[in-house]
Amino acid sequence: MTTTTTRYADNRSTEEVQRQKTAERAEGWRRRAPLLPALIFVIICTQIPFLLTIWYSLRSRNLLRPEGEQFVGLSNFSDIFLDSTFRSAALNSVLITFGCVFVALLLGLGLALLLDRPFAGRGVVRTLLITPFLIMPVAGAMLWSISMFNPSYGLVNWMIGLVGIPPVDWTSQYPLFSIVVALVWQWTPFMMLLLLAGLQSQQRDVLEAASMDGASTWDTFRFVTLPHLRFYIELSVLLGVIYVVNTFDHIYLMTAGGPGTASANLPFYIYQRAFLGFDIGQSAAMGVVTVIATIIISLLALRLIFRGLNAKEQS
Amino acid sequence: MNAAAPSETAHTAPPSAESHGTKKDARPAPARRRKGSLLTALTWVVALLFFAPVAWMVLTSFKQESAAASSPPSFFFEPTLDQYRNIISSDAGPYFMNSLIATAGSTILVLILAVPAAYALSIRPIKRTQDALFFFISTKMLPIVAVIMPIYVIAGQIRMLDNILTLIILYTAMNLPIAIWMMRSFFLEVPSEVLEAASIDGASLLGTMRRVLIPMVAPGIAATALICVIFAWNEFFFALNLTAANAATAPIYLMSTMTSEGLFLAQLSAASVLASLPVVLAGWFAQKQLVRGLSMGAVK
């Protein structure tokens, strides 16, 4: 795409070619110079720690026993695959991430469709709807675990009490469900905003033509709107996955991974092993595994974002 | 620009649309209108449901503790500002100050680094622009938990634990990729004739940037700053692991009100309202920029 290779004809003198090359190199550096500070900064802050993580993952190291550090090859990795808590944390990560993204996407799509029509107070409704996303996640997590889900005075139990359902201790009986509810509440506005932007970028005349031709609302949605939305849906799912898979605040504050380790996801379990168990080697190995898993998802996401980007730049 | 002018829209009471059997094929236009007002009513109900927890949080923050944790919940009470007074007279100040320093510091640093970088990836692009973009965004996908241990160890060795500078640096690294992507998408919208005209006039690179380019992308810079502010202000994980008494930020304060003082729900709610308010207001007034930032510039 950006490879603009310049070939020189043979009949030029070598001196001229040399001068040309020097000039080109200087120009290349002039272009690169503004980028370098940011590039170096990011490399130092992200790549060096990650290389260290890989290094740690190959060693046995426990901060409580500093003398016992040694190279252990891949044994940290084989240990964590035998660790049933690691497996359940990985499963929880998948359940929380996809549960949240899927439900938030459906709700977000519904809300986006509702908002994509003129009605009284649309601006206010949109403002109300995006607020959960703007609330500090720590505040949101505590709001749900205490004000909403508290067994004795939480709003949720009061509401189900109105229809005669006995109180439930949500965060201990249904920890994953409670976390997913709080996350869906936070992430639905995100999905809604992206999908609404998608809906509003539709060309009105196409929709009008469809309805002129006698297409029903549902047919128009299925055959015109949905294909148009595809890019936006994929983008919101993949961005959602990338953000939600790193969920830590809600788990830390709502259930602390409990009861036991029933609701720990990978970030929380790795955190526990590192900062409460001081087991650097194993937590690093888990980190590496998480990164590999994330890379697979990310590659999909990146390809998608680039596709959208290039399509936009060509138009 | 933003549709969030709260004054403009009165609370239109949803037209009384009790459905007397919605199917009246004989009268298409009124039926459609009825369907429309039903949808509007539904939209309002869902929006209010979504907002209800926030409203409840705000409501609770004006209660006395006894009314806050009552069962059944109390909807009518004598509002009080006691909780806010308590917080202002408590030790919350330094936490909020730290949040402010970390947020402002990292956002400024991000802009200083991101604007030239985005320039080198858009207006006078380097050869491997796509590779560089790919690299930047891929760091965003690195799970933070996978690098927290080395960062903790390094920060400990260079005596930077519990130092607000550490948070500034990390928040900068966290937001820089998003900022570069966003700024690039704004730079790409600058018409090339403008830049050509400037270079024909013999303006230097820095001169062009300062006099032509920066004013043109000023709204973009504001949008980028907004996104950086949101993520830095709300950040919890780094703050939790790398700070203690000196550099702890507002999210840590929130958490500490819960754990150290037991359950003072009204006060916790007031603290939550105060901690959330800056970002909520910023987001309300810049909804359009929010969309663009959240999608890293891919959605306009």
XYZ file of C-alpha atoms in Angstrom:
615
model
C 0.000 0.000 0.000
C 2.636 2.457 0.987
C 5.562 0.725 -0.657
C 6.594 3.177 -3.293
C 9.711 1.546 -4.609
C 11.723 3.662 -6.940
C 13.882 1.949 -9.480
C 16.689 3.805 -11.126
C 17.558 3.439 -14.745
C 21.027 2.042 -15.349
C 22.190 4.936 -17.486
C 22.559 7.273 -14.507
C 25.966 7.802 -13.111
C 26.649 6.079 -9.806
C 27.440 9.384 -8.190
C 24.072 10.739 -9.060
C 22.401 7.608 -7.770
C 24.398 7.921 -4.574
C 23.344 11.487 -4.040
C 19.774 10.604 -4.778
C 19.883 7.806 -2.225
C 21.334 10.018 0.463
C 18.678 12.608 -0.152
C 16.019 9.961 -0.024
C 17.331 8.574 3.217
C 17.431 12.023 4.744
C 13.870 12.593 3.607
C 12.867 9.263 5.108
C 14.303 10.255 8.472
C 12.691 13.674 8.275
C 9.378 11.951 7.822
C 10.032 9.453 10.559
C 11.279 11.951 13.131
C 7.873 13.148 14.394
C 6.822 9.540 14.919
C 9.846 8.404 16.879
C 9.124 9.885 20.332
C 5.729 8.214 20.470
C 7.087 4.971 19.061
C 9.946 4.789 21.542
C 7.654 5.689 24.408
C 5.202 2.924 23.568
C 7.954 0.365 23.037
C 9.500 1.139 26.413
C 6.197 1.061 28.248
C 4.671 -2.024 26.656
C 7.209 -4.213 24.898
C 9.889 -4.264 27.556
C 7.479 -5.263 30.342
C 6.035 -7.920 28.086
C 9.463 -9.361 27.275
C 10.130 -9.429 31.010
C 6.853 -11.275 31.507
C 8.035 -13.936 29.084
C 11.360 -14.083 30.932
C 9.585 -14.450 34.281
C 7.339 -17.138 32.891
C 10.362 -19.337 32.229
C 11.669 -19.001 35.758
C 10.522 -20.125 39.121
C 10.242 -17.048 41.234
C 8.271 -16.291 44.310
C 8.622 -12.912 45.964
C 8.205 -14.560 49.350
C 11.236 -16.768 48.655
C 13.714 -14.598 46.738
C 16.530 -17.122 47.009
C 14.734 -19.827 45.075
C 14.884 -18.236 41.640
C 15.931 -20.470 38.797
C 15.315 -21.294 35.166
C 12.578 -23.873 34.874
C 11.828 -23.928 31.163
C 8.208 -24.508 30.346
C 7.214 -26.089 33.631
C 5.213 -23.034 34.685
C 3.143 -23.561 31.585
C 2.565 -27.240 32.203
C 1.655 -26.390 35.809
C -0.989 -23.910 34.875
C -2.626 -26.279 32.440
C -2.954 -28.766 35.282
C -4.372 -26.024 37.496
C -8.130 -26.509 37.494
C -8.703 -22.992 38.825
C -6.864 -21.597 35.816
C -9.117 -23.575 33.537
C -12.246 -22.432 35.306
C -11.001 -18.837 35.281
C -10.415 -19.140 31.538
C -13.921 -20.524 31.117
C -15.349 -17.694 33.227
C -13.487 -15.201 31.067
C -15.138 -16.665 28.000
C -18.593 -16.788 29.624
C -18.405 -13.259 30.996
C -16.977 -11.783 27.809
C -19.303 -13.413 25.331
C -22.337 -13.250 27.614
C -21.828 -9.557 28.128
C -20.973 -8.733 24.532
C -23.833 -10.772 23.099
C -26.536 -9.386 25.367
C -25.174 -5.845 25.171
C -25.101 -6.108 21.388
C -28.736 -7.232 21.162
C -29.915 -4.564 23.592
C -27.720 -1.973 21.914
C -29.113 -2.868 18.503
C -32.667 -2.630 19.803
C -31.995 0.734 21.395
C -30.197 2.022 18.329
C -33.203 1.097 16.187
C -35.544 2.808 18.640
C -33.405 5.931 18.611
C -33.007 6.037 14.844
C -36.322 7.798 14.351
C -37.392 11.297 15.188
C -39.436 11.632 18.353
C -39.889 14.067 21.188
C -36.952 14.128 23.548
C -34.580 12.029 21.491
C -31.544 13.975 22.679
C -32.527 13.492 26.299
C -33.147 9.780 25.815
C -29.759 9.333 24.194
C -28.122 11.256 26.986
C -29.833 9.102 29.613
C -28.833 5.944 27.782
C -25.133 6.691 27.444
C -24.759 7.625 31.100
C -24.080 4.092 32.403
C -21.040 3.960 30.168
C -19.676 7.201 31.585
C -20.130 6.303 35.248
C -16.782 5.380 36.788
C -16.620 1.570 36.557
C -15.660 1.311 40.219
C -18.763 3.315 41.124
C -20.887 1.245 38.757
C -19.652 -2.024 40.238
C -20.387 -0.879 43.783
C -23.728 0.557 42.747
C -24.776 -2.831 41.447
C -23.313 -4.968 44.183
C -24.713 -2.820 46.996
C -27.637 -0.629 45.967
C -29.078 -3.045 43.448
C -28.123 -6.569 44.490
C -27.870 -6.293 48.274
C -30.009 -9.108 49.731
C -31.736 -7.037 52.413
C -32.167 -3.537 51.025
C -31.213 -3.840 47.343
C -33.644 -2.480 44.781
C -33.712 -5.714 42.782
C -34.944 -7.808 45.692
C -37.523 -5.162 46.537
C -38.798 -5.259 42.976
C -39.027 -9.031 42.734
C -40.597 -8.934 46.212
C -43.449 -6.912 44.741
C -44.403 -9.892 42.616
C -43.923 -12.314 45.477
C -40.482 -13.764 44.750
C -38.449 -14.355 47.939
C -35.178 -12.388 48.290
C -32.082 -13.695 46.572
C -28.466 -13.169 47.584
C -27.469 -12.294 44.048
C -23.705 -11.835 44.243
C -23.110 -15.035 46.228
C -25.740 -17.281 44.680
C -25.396 -16.090 41.101
C -22.007 -14.326 41.000
C -21.411 -14.657 37.263
C -24.927 -13.546 36.442
C -24.619 -10.503 38.702
C -21.319 -9.503 37.122
C -22.679 -9.938 33.626
C -25.735 -7.817 34.460
C -23.545 -4.970 35.730
C -21.278 -5.276 32.688
C -24.158 -5.383 30.233
C -25.528 -2.249 31.852
C -22.190 -0.540 31.318
C -21.499 -1.778 27.783
C -24.924 -1.571 26.140
C -24.528 2.194 25.615
C -21.211 1.550 23.867
C -22.837 -0.878 21.442
C -25.792 1.446 21.001
C -23.599 4.418 20.130
C -21.608 2.543 17.483
C -24.689 0.912 15.947
C -26.620 4.168 15.979
C -23.759 5.806 14.100
C -24.056 2.945 11.622
C -27.805 3.362 11.225
C -27.483 7.079 10.732
C -24.864 6.650 8.033
C -27.418 4.786 5.909
C -28.506 6.596 2.845
C -32.074 7.760 3.273
C -32.926 7.479 -0.403
C -32.117 3.766 -0.393
C -34.519 3.229 2.480
C -37.148 5.352 0.785
C -36.723 3.435 -2.444
C -37.180 0.185 -0.555
C -40.417 1.354 1.018
C -41.620 2.772 -2.297
C -41.080 -0.624 -3.823
C -43.405 -2.011 -1.207
C -40.842 -3.731 0.999
C -42.105 -4.323 4.516
C -40.276 -2.803 7.470
C -38.875 -6.195 8.371
C -37.678 -6.899 4.838
C -36.028 -3.490 4.651
C -34.295 -4.205 7.932
C -33.154 -7.647 6.852
C -32.031 -6.934 3.318
C -30.964 -3.298 3.454
C -30.169 -2.220 6.999
C -28.577 -5.381 8.354
C -26.036 -5.799 5.529
C -25.146 -2.134 5.904
C -24.759 -2.582 9.648
C -22.508 -5.588 9.285
C -19.286 -3.621 9.588
C -20.588 -1.759 12.625
C -21.805 -4.938 14.309
C -18.498 -6.690 13.767
C -16.611 -3.656 14.978
C -18.673 -3.318 18.147
C -18.391 -7.015 18.923
C -14.644 -7.099 18.486
C -13.964 -3.866 20.338
C -16.389 -5.005 23.027
C -14.555 -8.314 23.373
C -11.199 -6.588 23.637
C -12.399 -4.276 26.393
C -14.585 -6.734 28.303
C -12.064 -9.569 28.309
C -9.888 -7.350 30.514
C -12.665 -6.868 33.065
C -11.184 -6.548 36.501
C -12.936 -3.786 38.450
C -16.327 -5.476 38.582
C -14.986 -8.816 39.703
C -12.689 -7.309 42.288
C -15.437 -5.187 43.788
C -18.589 -7.252 43.349
C -17.529 -10.780 44.216
C -13.749 -10.729 44.742
C -13.747 -13.727 42.444
C -15.878 -15.664 44.875
C -17.473 -17.520 46.351
C -14.155 -19.370 46.401
C -12.943 -18.885 42.867
C -16.355 -19.370 41.278
C -16.406 -16.021 39.514
C -12.707 -15.316 38.966
C -11.803 -14.529 35.383
C -8.268 -14.629 34.008
C -7.246 -11.056 34.833
C -8.524 -11.446 38.373
C -6.931 -14.859 38.917
C -3.586 -13.707 37.524
C -3.777 -10.679 39.786
C -4.482 -12.937 42.764
C -1.572 -15.207 42.002
C 0.793 -12.303 41.486
C -0.155 -9.867 44.219
C -1.613 -12.117 46.876
C 0.295 -15.331 46.159
C 3.465 -13.559 44.984
C 3.967 -16.354 42.494
C 5.647 -14.407 39.720
C 6.552 -17.351 37.515
C 3.099 -18.837 37.283
C 1.242 -15.568 37.010
C 3.614 -14.550 34.221
C 2.974 -17.824 32.419
C -0.763 -17.224 32.701
C -0.235 -13.730 31.368
C 1.598 -15.104 28.348
C -1.185 -17.589 27.666
C -3.765 -14.819 27.955
C -1.818 -12.690 25.522
C -1.662 -15.506 22.982
C -5.407 -16.011 23.280
C -5.999 -12.292 22.948
C -3.759 -12.026 19.888
C -6.004 -14.450 18.040
C -9.051 -12.292 18.739
C -7.132 -9.098 18.116
C -5.927 -10.143 14.678
C -9.524 -10.534 13.624
C -10.366 -7.157 15.121
C -7.440 -5.427 13.474
C -8.152 -6.821 10.062
C -11.688 -5.554 10.400
C -10.723 -2.086 11.554
C -8.230 -1.794 8.715
C -10.823 -2.906 6.216
C -13.196 -0.214 7.382
C -10.424 2.320 7.424
C -9.232 1.576 3.918
C -12.746 1.576 2.548
C -13.268 4.994 4.089
C -9.994 6.374 2.815
C -10.660 5.275 -0.724
C -14.057 6.887 -0.799
C -23.442 18.924 17.213
C -24.460 17.418 20.479
C -28.028 16.540 20.974
C -27.761 16.792 24.702
C -29.235 20.128 25.449
C -31.262 19.073 28.418
C -33.412 22.176 28.358
C -34.587 21.906 24.800
C -36.828 18.934 25.305
C -39.734 18.982 27.625
C -40.761 15.734 29.145
C -43.278 14.762 26.591
C -45.614 12.536 28.446
C -45.908 9.429 26.296
C -49.219 9.861 24.521
C -51.768 7.628 26.078
C -51.379 4.789 23.667
C -53.266 2.028 25.323
C -53.553 -0.407 22.508
C -57.133 -1.129 21.674
C -56.013 -3.892 19.384
C -53.257 -2.423 17.281
C -54.387 -3.972 14.015
C -56.650 -1.606 12.175
C -55.751 -2.184 8.551
C -58.532 0.049 7.345
C -56.884 3.174 8.728
C -53.200 2.955 7.932
C -52.121 6.475 8.825
C -53.546 6.691 12.381
C -52.364 3.128 13.002
C -48.881 4.096 12.015
C -49.053 7.137 14.219
C -50.241 5.010 17.106
C -47.406 2.584 16.471
C -45.022 5.519 16.436
C -46.161 6.832 19.781
C -46.054 3.327 21.222
C -42.445 3.045 20.107
C -41.692 6.440 21.602
C -43.243 5.381 24.883
C -41.252 2.143 24.821
C -38.041 4.054 24.118
C -38.654 6.345 27.056
C -39.447 3.446 29.382
C -36.286 1.579 28.423
C -34.166 4.713 28.719
C -35.544 5.477 32.161
C -34.956 1.867 33.225
C -31.361 2.108 32.094
C -30.921 5.378 33.881
C -32.701 4.215 37.046
C -29.580 2.890 38.826
C -27.841 6.218 38.244
C -30.890 8.110 39.456
C -31.025 5.858 42.497
C -27.363 6.556 43.220
C -27.963 10.294 43.047
C -31.082 9.983 45.185
C -29.282 7.907 47.801
C -26.508 10.459 48.006
C -29.016 12.982 49.374
C -30.285 10.667 52.094
C -29.313 10.153 55.699
C -27.586 6.815 56.264
C -30.652 5.392 58.011
C -32.849 6.110 55.001
C -30.237 4.883 52.528
C -30.196 1.277 53.667
C -33.837 0.916 54.568
C -36.005 -1.957 53.517
C -38.310 -1.380 51.739
C -36.420 1.363 49.946
C -37.472 4.867 50.851
C -38.472 7.067 47.961
C -39.653 10.015 49.988
C -37.287 11.551 52.468
C -35.949 14.863 53.549
C -32.979 15.583 51.281
C -29.741 16.483 52.989
C -26.332 17.634 51.855
C -24.676 15.966 54.854
C -22.985 13.292 52.785
C -21.392 15.790 50.443
C -20.317 17.889 53.403
C -18.775 14.814 55.012
C -16.785 14.033 51.907
C -15.533 17.555 51.444
C -14.416 17.717 55.051
C -12.881 14.217 54.858
C -9.533 13.222 53.374
C -10.952 12.915 49.853
C -9.162 15.986 48.542
C -5.739 14.467 47.869
C -7.283 11.502 46.034
C -9.206 13.759 43.680
C -6.148 15.957 43.277
C -4.092 12.906 42.302
C -6.734 11.914 39.778
C -6.662 15.400 38.368
C -2.860 15.437 38.093
C -2.686 11.964 36.562
C -5.479 12.729 34.102
C -4.300 16.174 33.063
C -0.623 15.196 32.982
C -1.150 12.084 30.912
C -3.570 13.795 28.530
C -1.132 16.622 27.821
C 1.730 14.179 27.358
C -0.405 12.056 25.048
C -1.217 15.045 22.860
C 2.410 16.162 22.704
C 3.445 12.720 21.495
C 0.394 11.818 19.428
C -0.025 14.921 17.261
C 3.417 14.696 15.583
C 3.146 10.909 15.353
C -0.239 11.123 13.668
C 1.206 13.718 11.308
C 3.927 11.268 10.293
C 1.246 8.671 9.619
C -1.070 10.824 7.567
C 0.053 14.093 6.045
C 3.639 13.260 5.206
C 3.417 9.549 5.746
C 6.387 7.327 6.390
C 6.740 4.294 4.167
C 5.475 1.751 6.628
C 2.437 3.630 7.862
C 0.195 0.595 8.077
C 2.808 -1.365 10.022
C 3.196 1.475 12.496
C -0.561 1.808 12.922
C -0.825 -1.921 13.391
C 1.882 -1.880 16.018
C 0.328 0.919 18.009
C -3.115 -0.582 18.129
C -1.832 -4.057 18.884
C -0.367 -2.764 22.150
C -3.881 -1.744 23.116
C -4.890 -5.368 22.888
C -2.211 -6.572 25.236
C -3.989 -7.547 28.458
C -2.735 -5.165 31.127
C -2.618 -7.945 33.664
C 0.103 -9.621 31.594
C 2.497 -6.730 32.131
C 1.581 -5.537 35.603
C 4.132 -7.713 37.397
C 7.223 -6.466 35.511
C 5.951 -2.912 35.806
C 5.531 -3.382 39.530
C 9.023 -4.856 39.901
C 10.677 -2.163 37.757
C 8.807 0.632 39.504
C 9.901 -0.821 42.826
C 13.529 -0.973 41.742
C 13.656 2.620 40.533
C 11.650 3.787 43.563
C 8.675 4.922 41.563
C 5.988 2.975 43.403
C 3.260 5.146 44.884
C 4.387 8.013 42.692
C 1.919 9.974 40.599
C 4.515 10.240 37.814
C 4.288 6.479 37.322
C 0.564 6.745 36.728
C 1.078 9.638 34.320
C 3.534 7.570 32.277
C 1.358 4.463 32.268
C -1.836 6.323 31.418
C 0.047 7.988 28.581
C 1.122 4.612 27.239
C -2.423 3.335 27.674
C -4.037 6.183 25.712
C -1.341 6.975 23.167
C -2.372 4.362 20.577
C -6.005 5.505 20.622
C -4.920 9.129 20.396
C -2.628 8.477 17.427
C -5.396 6.677 15.575
C -7.904 9.392 16.313
C -5.592 12.262 15.430
C -4.664 10.505 12.217
C -8.288 10.248 11.198
C -8.664 13.985 11.794
C -5.493 14.854 9.870
C -6.701 12.811 6.915
C -9.688 15.119 6.637
C -7.536 18.187 6.086
C -7.778 19.047 2.389
C -4.433 18.553 0.687
C -4.768 21.892 -1.183
C -4.434 23.724 2.109
C -1.147 22.026 2.867
C 0.153 22.512 -0.651
C -0.689 26.190 -0.475
C 1.183 26.462 2.796
C 4.264 24.711 1.430
C 4.274 26.879 -1.705
C 4.209 29.916 0.539
C 7.445 28.582 1.911
C 6.188 27.903 5.392
C 8.440 25.623 7.379
C 7.197 22.331 8.765
C 6.735 23.672 12.251
C 5.200 26.855 10.915
C 2.721 24.910 8.812
C 1.835 22.792 11.781
C 1.339 25.675 14.126
C -0.386 28.132 11.854
C -2.362 25.933 9.477
C -2.696 22.398 10.677
C -3.266 22.655 14.404
C -6.056 25.253 14.122
C -7.775 23.086 11.516
C -7.748 19.964 13.637
C -8.438 21.730 16.934
C -11.848 20.038 17.302
C -10.108 16.715 16.739
C -7.562 17.486 19.403
C -10.395 18.306 21.793
C -12.139 15.028 20.996
C -8.928 13.079 21.492
C -8.296 14.790 24.799
C -11.809 13.925 25.916
C -11.301 10.206 25.298
C -7.951 10.269 27.094
C -9.515 12.071 30.036
C -12.319 9.511 30.307
C -10.021 6.505 30.322
C -7.416 8.043 32.620
C -9.934 9.360 35.122
C -11.738 6.018 35.406
C -8.623 3.817 35.495
C -8.492 1.473 38.464
C -6.126 -1.442 37.919
C -2.802 0.427 37.764
C -3.885 2.730 40.567
C -4.801 -0.232 42.737
C -1.512 -2.038 42.257
C 1.008 0.755 41.997
C -0.167 3.349 44.507
C -0.609 3.490 48.251
C -0.901 6.475 50.565
C 0.640 9.182 48.371
C -0.530 8.706 44.824
C -3.908 6.980 45.202
C -6.629 8.297 42.897
C -10.390 8.829 43.118
C -11.383 5.223 42.261
C -9.189 4.059 45.126
C -10.899 6.552 47.413
C -14.274 5.126 46.401
C -13.122 1.641 47.166
C -11.657 2.656 50.490
C -14.892 4.291 51.637
C -16.539 0.949 51.173
C -14.008 -1.225 52.902
C -12.684 0.928 55.697
C -15.882 2.482 56.949
C -18.167 -0.457 56.470
C -21.324 0.268 54.613
C -22.166 3.913 54.671
C -24.263 3.665 51.606
C -25.362 7.290 51.395
C -21.828 8.537 51.711
C -20.554 5.974 49.224
C -23.224 7.149 46.793
C -22.241 10.760 47.249
C -18.594 9.843 46.669
C -19.588 7.888 43.553
C -21.531 10.853 42.226
C -18.608 13.202 42.782
C -16.098 10.782 41.262
C -18.245 10.127 38.203
C -19.414 13.665 37.594
C -16.473 15.066 35.554
C -16.534 12.260 33.004
C -20.320 12.094 32.836
C -20.545 15.801 32.091
C -17.736 15.628 29.543
C -19.371 12.674 27.806
C -22.805 14.301 27.758
C -21.512 17.369 26.038
C -19.361 15.565 23.500
C -21.476 12.610 22.433
C -20.398 12.733 18.832
C -16.713 12.786 19.651
C -17.335 9.912 22.022
C -18.448 7.633 19.191
C -15.445 8.487 17.106
C -13.051 7.997 19.981
C -14.509 4.711 21.126
C -14.123 3.255 17.664
C -10.590 4.687 17.418
C -11.609 6.907 14.555
C -13.180 4.150 12.460
C -16.730 5.442 12.935
C -17.517 9.053 12.292
